[in-house]
JSON list of C-alpha atoms in Angstrom, two decimals:
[
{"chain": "S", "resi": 1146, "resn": "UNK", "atom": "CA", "xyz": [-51.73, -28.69, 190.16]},
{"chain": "S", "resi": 1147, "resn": "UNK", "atom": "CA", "xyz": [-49.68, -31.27, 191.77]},
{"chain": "S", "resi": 1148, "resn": "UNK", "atom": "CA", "xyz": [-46.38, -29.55, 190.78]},
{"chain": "S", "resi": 1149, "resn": "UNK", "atom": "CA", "xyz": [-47.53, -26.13, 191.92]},
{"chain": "S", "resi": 1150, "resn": "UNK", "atom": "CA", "xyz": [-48.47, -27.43, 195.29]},
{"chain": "S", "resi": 1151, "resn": "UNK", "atom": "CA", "xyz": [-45.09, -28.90, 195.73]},
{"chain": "S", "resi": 1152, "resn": "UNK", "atom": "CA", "xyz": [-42.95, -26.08, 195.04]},
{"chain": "S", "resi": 1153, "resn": "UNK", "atom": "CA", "xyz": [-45.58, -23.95, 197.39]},
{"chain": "S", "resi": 1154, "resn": "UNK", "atom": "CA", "xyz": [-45.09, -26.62, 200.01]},
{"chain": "S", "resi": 1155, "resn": "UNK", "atom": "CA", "xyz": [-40.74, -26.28, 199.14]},
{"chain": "S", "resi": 1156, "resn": "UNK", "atom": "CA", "xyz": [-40.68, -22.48, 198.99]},
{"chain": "S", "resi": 1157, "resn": "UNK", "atom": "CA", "xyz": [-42.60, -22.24, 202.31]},
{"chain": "S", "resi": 1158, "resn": "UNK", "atom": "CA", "xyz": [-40.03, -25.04, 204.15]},
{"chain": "S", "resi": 1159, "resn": "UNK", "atom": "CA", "xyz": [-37.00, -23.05, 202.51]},
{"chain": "S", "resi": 1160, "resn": "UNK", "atom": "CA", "xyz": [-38.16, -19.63, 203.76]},
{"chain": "S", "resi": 1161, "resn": "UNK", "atom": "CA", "xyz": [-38.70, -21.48, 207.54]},
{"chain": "S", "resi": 1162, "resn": "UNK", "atom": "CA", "xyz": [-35.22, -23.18, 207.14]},
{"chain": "S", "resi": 1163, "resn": "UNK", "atom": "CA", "xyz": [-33.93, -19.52, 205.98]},
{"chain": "S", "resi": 1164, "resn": "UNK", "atom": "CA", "xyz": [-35.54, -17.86, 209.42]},
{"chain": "S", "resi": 1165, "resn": "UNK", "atom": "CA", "xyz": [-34.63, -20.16, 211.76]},
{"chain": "S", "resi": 1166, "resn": "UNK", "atom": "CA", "xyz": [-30.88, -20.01, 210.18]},
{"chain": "S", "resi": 1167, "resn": "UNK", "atom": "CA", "xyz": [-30.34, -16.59, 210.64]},
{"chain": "S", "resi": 1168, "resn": "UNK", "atom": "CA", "xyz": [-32.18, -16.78, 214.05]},
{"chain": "S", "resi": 1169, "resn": "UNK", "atom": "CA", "xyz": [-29.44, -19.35, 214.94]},
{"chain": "S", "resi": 1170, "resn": "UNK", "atom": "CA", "xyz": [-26.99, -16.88, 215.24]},
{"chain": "S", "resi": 1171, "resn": "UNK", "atom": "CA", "xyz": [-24.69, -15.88, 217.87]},
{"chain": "S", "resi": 1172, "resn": "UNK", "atom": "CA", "xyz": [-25.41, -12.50, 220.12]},
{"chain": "S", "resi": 1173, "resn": "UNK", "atom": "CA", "xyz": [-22.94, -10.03, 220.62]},
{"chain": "S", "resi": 1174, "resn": "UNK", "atom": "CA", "xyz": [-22.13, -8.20, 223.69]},
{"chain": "S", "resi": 1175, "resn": "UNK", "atom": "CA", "xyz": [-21.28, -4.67, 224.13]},
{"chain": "S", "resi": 1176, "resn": "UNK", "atom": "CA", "xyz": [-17.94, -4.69, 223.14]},
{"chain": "S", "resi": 1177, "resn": "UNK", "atom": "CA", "xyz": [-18.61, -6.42, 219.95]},
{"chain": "S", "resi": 1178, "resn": "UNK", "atom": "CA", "xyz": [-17.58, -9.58, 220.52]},
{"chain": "S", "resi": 1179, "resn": "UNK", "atom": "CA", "xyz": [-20.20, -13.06, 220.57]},
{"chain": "S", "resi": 1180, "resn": "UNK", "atom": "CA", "xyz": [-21.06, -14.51, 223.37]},
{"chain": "S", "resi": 1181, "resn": "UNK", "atom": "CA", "xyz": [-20.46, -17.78, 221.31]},
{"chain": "S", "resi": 1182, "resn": "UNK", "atom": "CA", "xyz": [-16.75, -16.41, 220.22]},
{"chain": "S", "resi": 1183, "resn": "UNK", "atom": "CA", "xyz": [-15.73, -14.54, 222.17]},
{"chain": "S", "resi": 1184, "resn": "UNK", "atom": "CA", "xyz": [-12.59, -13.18, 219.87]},
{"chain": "S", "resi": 1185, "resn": "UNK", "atom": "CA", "xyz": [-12.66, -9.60, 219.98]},
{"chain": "S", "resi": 1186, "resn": "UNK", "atom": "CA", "xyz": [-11.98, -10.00, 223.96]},
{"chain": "S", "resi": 1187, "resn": "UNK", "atom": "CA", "xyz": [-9.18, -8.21, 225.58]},
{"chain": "S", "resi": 1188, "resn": "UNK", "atom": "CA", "xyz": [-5.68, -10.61, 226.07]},
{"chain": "S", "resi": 1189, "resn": "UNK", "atom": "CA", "xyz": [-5.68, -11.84, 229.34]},
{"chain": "S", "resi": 1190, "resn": "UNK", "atom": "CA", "xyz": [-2.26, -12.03, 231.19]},
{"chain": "S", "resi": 1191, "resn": "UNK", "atom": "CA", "xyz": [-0.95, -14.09, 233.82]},
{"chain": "S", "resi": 1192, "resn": "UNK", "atom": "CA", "xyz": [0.80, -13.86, 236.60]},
{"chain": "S", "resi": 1193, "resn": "UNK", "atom": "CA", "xyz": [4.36, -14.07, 234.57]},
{"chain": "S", "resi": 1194, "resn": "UNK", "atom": "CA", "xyz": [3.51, -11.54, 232.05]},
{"chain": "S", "resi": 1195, "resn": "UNK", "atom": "CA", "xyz": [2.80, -13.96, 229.08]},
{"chain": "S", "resi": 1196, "resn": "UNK", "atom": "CA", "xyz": [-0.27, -13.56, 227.48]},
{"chain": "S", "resi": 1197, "resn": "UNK", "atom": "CA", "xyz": [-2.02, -17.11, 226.76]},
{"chain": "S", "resi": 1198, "resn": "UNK", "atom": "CA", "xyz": [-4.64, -17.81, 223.83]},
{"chain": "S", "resi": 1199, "resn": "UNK", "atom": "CA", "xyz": [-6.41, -20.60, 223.27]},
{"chain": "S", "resi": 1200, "resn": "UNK", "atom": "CA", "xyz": [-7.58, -21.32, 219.20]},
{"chain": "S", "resi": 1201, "resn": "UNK", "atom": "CA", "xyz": [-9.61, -24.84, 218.95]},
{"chain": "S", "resi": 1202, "resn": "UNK", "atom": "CA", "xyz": [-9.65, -26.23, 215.55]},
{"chain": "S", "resi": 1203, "resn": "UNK", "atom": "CA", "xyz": [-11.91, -28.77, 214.30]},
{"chain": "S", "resi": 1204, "resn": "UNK", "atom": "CA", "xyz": [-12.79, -31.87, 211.86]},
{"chain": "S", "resi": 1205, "resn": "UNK", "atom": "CA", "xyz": [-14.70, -29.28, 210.01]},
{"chain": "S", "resi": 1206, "resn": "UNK", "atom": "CA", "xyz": [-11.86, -26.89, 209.15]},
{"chain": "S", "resi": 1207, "resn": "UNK", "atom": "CA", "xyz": [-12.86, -23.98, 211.11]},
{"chain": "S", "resi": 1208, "resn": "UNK", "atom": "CA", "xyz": [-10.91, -22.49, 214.46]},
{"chain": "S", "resi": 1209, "resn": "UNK", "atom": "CA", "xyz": [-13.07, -21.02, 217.12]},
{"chain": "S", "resi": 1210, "resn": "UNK", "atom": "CA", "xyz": [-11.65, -17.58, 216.30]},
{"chain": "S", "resi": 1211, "resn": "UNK", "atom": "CA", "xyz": [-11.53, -15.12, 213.75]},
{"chain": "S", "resi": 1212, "resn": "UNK", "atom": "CA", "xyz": [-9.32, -12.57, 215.66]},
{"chain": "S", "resi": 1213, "resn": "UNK", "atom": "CA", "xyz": [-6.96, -13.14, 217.96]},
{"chain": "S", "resi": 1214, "resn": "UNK", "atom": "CA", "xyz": [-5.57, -10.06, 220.22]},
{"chain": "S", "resi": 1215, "resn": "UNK", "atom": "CA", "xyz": [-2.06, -9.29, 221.44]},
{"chain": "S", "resi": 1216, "resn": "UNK", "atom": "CA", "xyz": [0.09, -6.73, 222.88]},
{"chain": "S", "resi": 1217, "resn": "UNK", "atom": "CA", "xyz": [2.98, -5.66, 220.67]},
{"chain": "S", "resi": 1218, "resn": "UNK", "atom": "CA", "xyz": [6.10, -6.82, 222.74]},
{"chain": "S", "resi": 1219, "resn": "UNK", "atom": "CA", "xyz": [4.52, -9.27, 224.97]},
{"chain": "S", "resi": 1220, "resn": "UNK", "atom": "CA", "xyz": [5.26, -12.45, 225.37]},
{"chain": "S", "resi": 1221, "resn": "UNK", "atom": "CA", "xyz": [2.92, -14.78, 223.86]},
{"chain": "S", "resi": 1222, "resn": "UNK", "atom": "CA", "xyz": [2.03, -18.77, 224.37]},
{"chain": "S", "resi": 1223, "resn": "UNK", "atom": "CA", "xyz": [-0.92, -19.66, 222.17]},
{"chain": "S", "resi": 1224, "resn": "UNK", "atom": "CA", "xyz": [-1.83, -22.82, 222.15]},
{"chain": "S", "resi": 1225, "resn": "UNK", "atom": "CA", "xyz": [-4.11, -24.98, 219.33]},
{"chain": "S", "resi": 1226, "resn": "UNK", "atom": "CA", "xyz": [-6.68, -27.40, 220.35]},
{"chain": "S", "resi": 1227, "resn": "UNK", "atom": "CA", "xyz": [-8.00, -29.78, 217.73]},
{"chain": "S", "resi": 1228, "resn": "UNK", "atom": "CA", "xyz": [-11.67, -30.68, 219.33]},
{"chain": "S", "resi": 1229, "resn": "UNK", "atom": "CA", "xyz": [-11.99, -33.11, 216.11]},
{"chain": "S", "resi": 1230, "resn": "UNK", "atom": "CA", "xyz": [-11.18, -36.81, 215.90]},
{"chain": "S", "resi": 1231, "resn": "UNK", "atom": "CA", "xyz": [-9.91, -37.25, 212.15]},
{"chain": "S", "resi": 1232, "resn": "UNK", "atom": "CA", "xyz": [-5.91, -37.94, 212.32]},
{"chain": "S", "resi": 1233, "resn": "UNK", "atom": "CA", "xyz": [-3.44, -35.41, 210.90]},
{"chain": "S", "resi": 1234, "resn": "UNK", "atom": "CA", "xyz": [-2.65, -37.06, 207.81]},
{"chain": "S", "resi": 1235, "resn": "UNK", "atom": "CA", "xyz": [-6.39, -36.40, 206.74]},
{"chain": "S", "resi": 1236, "resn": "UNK", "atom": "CA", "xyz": [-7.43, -33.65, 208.54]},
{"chain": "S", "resi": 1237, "resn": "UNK", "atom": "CA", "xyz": [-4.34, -31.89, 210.58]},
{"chain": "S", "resi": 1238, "resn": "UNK", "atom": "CA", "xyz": [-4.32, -28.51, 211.42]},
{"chain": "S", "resi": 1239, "resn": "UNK", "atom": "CA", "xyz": [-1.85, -25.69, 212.42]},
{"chain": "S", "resi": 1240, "resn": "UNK", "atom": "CA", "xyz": [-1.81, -21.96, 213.19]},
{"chain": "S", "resi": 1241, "resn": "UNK", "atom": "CA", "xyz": [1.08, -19.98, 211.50]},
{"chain": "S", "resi": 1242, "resn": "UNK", "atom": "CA", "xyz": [1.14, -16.25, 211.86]},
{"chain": "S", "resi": 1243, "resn": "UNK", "atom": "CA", "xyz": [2.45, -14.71, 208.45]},
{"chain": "S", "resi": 1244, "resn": "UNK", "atom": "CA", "xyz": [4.49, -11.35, 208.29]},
{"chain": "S", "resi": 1245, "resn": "UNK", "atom": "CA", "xyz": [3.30, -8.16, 207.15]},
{"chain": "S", "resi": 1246, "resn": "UNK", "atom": "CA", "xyz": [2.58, -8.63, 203.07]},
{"chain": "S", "resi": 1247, "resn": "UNK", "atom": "CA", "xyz": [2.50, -12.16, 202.66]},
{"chain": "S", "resi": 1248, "resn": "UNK", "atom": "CA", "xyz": [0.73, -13.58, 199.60]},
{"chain": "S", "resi": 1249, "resn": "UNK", "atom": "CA", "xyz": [-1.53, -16.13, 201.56]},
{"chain": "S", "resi": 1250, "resn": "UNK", "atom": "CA", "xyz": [-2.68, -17.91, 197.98]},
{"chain": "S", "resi": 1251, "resn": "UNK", "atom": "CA", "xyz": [1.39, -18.13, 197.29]},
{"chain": "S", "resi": 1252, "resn": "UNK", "atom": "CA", "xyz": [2.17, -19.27, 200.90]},
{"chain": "S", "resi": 1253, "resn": "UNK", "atom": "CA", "xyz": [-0.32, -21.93, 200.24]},
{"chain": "S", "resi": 1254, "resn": "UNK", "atom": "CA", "xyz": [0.93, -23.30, 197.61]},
{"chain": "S", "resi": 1255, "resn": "UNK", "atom": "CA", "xyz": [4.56, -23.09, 198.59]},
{"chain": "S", "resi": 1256, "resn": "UNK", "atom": "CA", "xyz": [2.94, -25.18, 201.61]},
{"chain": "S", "resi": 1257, "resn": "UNK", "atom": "CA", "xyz": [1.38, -27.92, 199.82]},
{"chain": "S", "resi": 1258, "resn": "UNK", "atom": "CA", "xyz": [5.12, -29.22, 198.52]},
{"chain": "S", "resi": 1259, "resn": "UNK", "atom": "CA", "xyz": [6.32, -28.78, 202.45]},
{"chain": "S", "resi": 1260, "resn": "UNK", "atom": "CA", "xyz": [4.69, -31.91, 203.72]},
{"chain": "S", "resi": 1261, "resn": "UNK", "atom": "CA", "xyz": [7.78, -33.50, 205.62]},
{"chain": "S", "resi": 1262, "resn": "UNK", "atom": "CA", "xyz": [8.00, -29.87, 207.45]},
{"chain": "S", "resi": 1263, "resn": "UNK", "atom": "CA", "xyz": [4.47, -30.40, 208.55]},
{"chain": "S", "resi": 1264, "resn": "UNK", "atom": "CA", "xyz": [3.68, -27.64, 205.37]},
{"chain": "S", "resi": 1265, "resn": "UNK", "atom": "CA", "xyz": [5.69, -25.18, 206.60]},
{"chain": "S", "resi": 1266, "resn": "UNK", "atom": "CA", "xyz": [7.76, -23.91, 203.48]},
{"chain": "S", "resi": 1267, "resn": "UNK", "atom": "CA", "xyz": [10.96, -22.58, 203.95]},
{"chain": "S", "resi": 1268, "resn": "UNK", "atom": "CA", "xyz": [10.94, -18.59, 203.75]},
{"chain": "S", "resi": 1269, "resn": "UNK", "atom": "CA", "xyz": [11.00, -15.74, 205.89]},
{"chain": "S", "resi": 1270, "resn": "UNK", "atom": "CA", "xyz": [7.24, -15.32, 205.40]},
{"chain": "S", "resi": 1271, "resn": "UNK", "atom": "CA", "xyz": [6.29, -16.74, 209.37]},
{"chain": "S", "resi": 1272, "resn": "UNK", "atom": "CA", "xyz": [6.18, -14.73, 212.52]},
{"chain": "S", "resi": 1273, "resn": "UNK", "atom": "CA", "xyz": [5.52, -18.13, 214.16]},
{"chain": "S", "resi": 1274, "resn": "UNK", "atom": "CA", "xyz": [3.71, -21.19, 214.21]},
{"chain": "S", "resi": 1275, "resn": "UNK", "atom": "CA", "xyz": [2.11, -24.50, 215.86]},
{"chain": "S", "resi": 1276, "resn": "UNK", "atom": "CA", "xyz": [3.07, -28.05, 215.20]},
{"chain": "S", "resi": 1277, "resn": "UNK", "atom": "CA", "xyz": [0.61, -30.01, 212.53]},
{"chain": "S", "resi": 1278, "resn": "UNK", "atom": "CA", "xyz": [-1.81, -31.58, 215.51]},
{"chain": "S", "resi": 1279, "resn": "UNK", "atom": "CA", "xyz": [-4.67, -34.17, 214.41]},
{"chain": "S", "resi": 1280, "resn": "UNK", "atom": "CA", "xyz": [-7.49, -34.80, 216.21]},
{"chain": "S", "resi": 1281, "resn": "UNK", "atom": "CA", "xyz": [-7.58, -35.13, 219.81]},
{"chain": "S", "resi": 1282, "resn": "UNK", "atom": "CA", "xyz": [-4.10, -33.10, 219.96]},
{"chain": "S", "resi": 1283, "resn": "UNK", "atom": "CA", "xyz": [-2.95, -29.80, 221.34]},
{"chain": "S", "resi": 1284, "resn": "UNK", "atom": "CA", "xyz": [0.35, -27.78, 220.97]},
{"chain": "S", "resi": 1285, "resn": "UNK", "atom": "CA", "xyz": [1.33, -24.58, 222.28]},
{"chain": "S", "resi": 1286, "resn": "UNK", "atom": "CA", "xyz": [3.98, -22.57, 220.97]},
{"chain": "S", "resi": 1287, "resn": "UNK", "atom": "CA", "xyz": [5.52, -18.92, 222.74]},
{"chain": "S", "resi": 1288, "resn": "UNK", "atom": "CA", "xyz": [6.82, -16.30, 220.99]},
{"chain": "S", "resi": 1289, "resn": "UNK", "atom": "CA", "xyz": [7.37, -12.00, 220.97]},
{"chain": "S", "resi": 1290, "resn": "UNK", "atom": "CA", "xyz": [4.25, -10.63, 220.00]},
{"chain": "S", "resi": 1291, "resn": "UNK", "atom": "CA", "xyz": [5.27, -8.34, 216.67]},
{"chain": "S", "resi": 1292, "resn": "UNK", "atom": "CA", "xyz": [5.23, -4.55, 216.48]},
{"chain": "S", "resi": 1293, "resn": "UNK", "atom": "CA", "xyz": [1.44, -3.31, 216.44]},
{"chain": "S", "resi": 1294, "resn": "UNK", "atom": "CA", "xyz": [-0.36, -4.64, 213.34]},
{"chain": "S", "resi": 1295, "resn": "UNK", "atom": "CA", "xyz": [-3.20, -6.93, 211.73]},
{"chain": "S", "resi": 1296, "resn": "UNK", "atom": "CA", "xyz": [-1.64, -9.81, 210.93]},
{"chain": "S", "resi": 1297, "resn": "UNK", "atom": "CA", "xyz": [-2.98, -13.01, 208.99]},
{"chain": "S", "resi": 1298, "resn": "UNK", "atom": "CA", "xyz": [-2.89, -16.61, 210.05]},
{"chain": "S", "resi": 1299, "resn": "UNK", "atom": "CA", "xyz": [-3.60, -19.40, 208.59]},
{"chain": "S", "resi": 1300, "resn": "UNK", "atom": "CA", "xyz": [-3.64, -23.26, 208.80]},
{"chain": "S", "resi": 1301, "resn": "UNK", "atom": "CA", "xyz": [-1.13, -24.31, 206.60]},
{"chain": "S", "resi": 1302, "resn": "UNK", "atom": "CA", "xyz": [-2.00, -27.82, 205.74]},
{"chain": "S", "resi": 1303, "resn": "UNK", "atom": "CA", "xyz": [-2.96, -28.55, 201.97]},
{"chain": "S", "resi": 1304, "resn": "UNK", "atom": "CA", "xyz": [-6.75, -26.96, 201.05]},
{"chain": "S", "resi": 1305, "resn": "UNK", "atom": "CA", "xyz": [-7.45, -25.58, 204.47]},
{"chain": "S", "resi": 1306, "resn": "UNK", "atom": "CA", "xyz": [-6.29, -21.96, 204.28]},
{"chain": "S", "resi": 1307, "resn": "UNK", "atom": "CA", "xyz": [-9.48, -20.99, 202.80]},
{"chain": "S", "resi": 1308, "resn": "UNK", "atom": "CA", "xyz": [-11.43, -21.57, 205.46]},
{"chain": "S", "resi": 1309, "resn": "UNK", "atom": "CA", "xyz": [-8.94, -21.66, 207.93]},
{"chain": "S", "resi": 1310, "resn": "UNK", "atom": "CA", "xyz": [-7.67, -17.81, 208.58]},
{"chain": "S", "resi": 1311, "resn": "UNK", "atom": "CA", "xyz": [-8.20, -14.92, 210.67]},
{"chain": "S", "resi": 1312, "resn": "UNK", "atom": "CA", "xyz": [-6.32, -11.56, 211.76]},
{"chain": "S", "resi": 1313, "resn": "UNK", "atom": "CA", "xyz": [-3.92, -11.39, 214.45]},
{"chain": "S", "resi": 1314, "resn": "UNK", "atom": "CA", "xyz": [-4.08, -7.31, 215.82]},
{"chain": "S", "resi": 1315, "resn": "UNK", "atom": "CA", "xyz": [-1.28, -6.55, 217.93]},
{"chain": "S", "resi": 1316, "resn": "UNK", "atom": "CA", "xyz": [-2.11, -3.14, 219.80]}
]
C-alpha cells in the first residue's frame, strides 16, 4: 500500500513538473518570432549599410539564436558574446557559417584534430567565422553576406556542434 501511494504521490509531481514545463515557454509574436528570442526578426542596418547581429553563447552550449537573418550582398559584422564564465580551453565557443552542402558530422570531426587553429580545419567548407572566445569574451567578425540561401552554422569546438547550430537565411 505503501509503494502504491508513492508512485501516486511521483506520477502526480511528474505530471505538475510536466505542466508547468511546457507552461514555461516562450510566446511568440505575430511574426513568428519569441519574445524571449527574438531570431526570426528582420536585420537591422545602420547608418553605414552593414548589417550587425548579435549571437550570445553560453556555459551551457546553447547560442541565443536559432536563425540568424541577412541580406544576400550586404555587408555583415556579427559579433559572438559568450555570457558564460568557463574558459575556452573547457568550454570555448565559435560561430562558423558553412557553405552550401557541407557535411556538418564530417566538419566536426575534421574540427576536433584543428585545435591550434582554434578547430577550424583547413578546407573550403567556411563562408566565415568568429575567433574561439571563452567566457566573459566577445569577437566580431565582418564579412559579404552569401547569395540568398539557408545556411548552417555551427560552433566548431570539439562536442558542441550538436547542440550548438542554427540556419543562416540570406534573402
Amino acid at each position: 500500500m505503501k509503494l502504491i501511494r508513492e508512485l501516486m504521490v511521483s506520477t502526480m509531481c511528474m505530471s505538475i513538473l510536466i505542466i508547468l514545463l511546457s507552461a514555461c515557454g516562450g510566446q511568440s509574436n505575430e511574426s513568428g518570432a519569441s519574445e524571449e528570442n527574438p531570431a526570426n526578426a528582420a536585420p537591422t542596418m545602420d547608418e553605414n549599410g552593414i548589417i550587425k547581429i548579435t549571437v550570445n553563447s553560453d556555459d551551457i552550449m546553447r547560442y541565443d539564436k536559432e536563425v540568424i537573418r541577412a541580406v544576400a550582398g550586404a555587408k555583415i559584422a556579427l559579433t559572438l558574446n559568450h555570457t558564460g564564465k568557463l574558459a575556452k580551453e573547457v568550454m570555448g565557443h565559435n560561430l562558423v557559417i558553412l557553405k552550401p552542402a557541407t557535411d556538418i558530422a564530417s566538419f566536426a570531426a575534421r574540427a576536433f584534430s584543428a585545435k591550434e587553429n582554434d578547430y577550424i580545419p583547413e578546407g573550403n567548407d567556411v563562408i566565415a567565422h568568429t575567433e574561439l572566445i571563452g567566457g566573459g569574451e566577445s569577437t566580431t567578425v565582418t564579412f559579404i553576406a552569401p547569395g540568398k540561401g539557408t545556411y548552417d552554422f555551427v560552433c566548431s569546438f570539439p562536442g558542441h556542434w550538436g547542440l550548438m547550430k542554427g540556419k543562416f537565411i540570406v534573402e
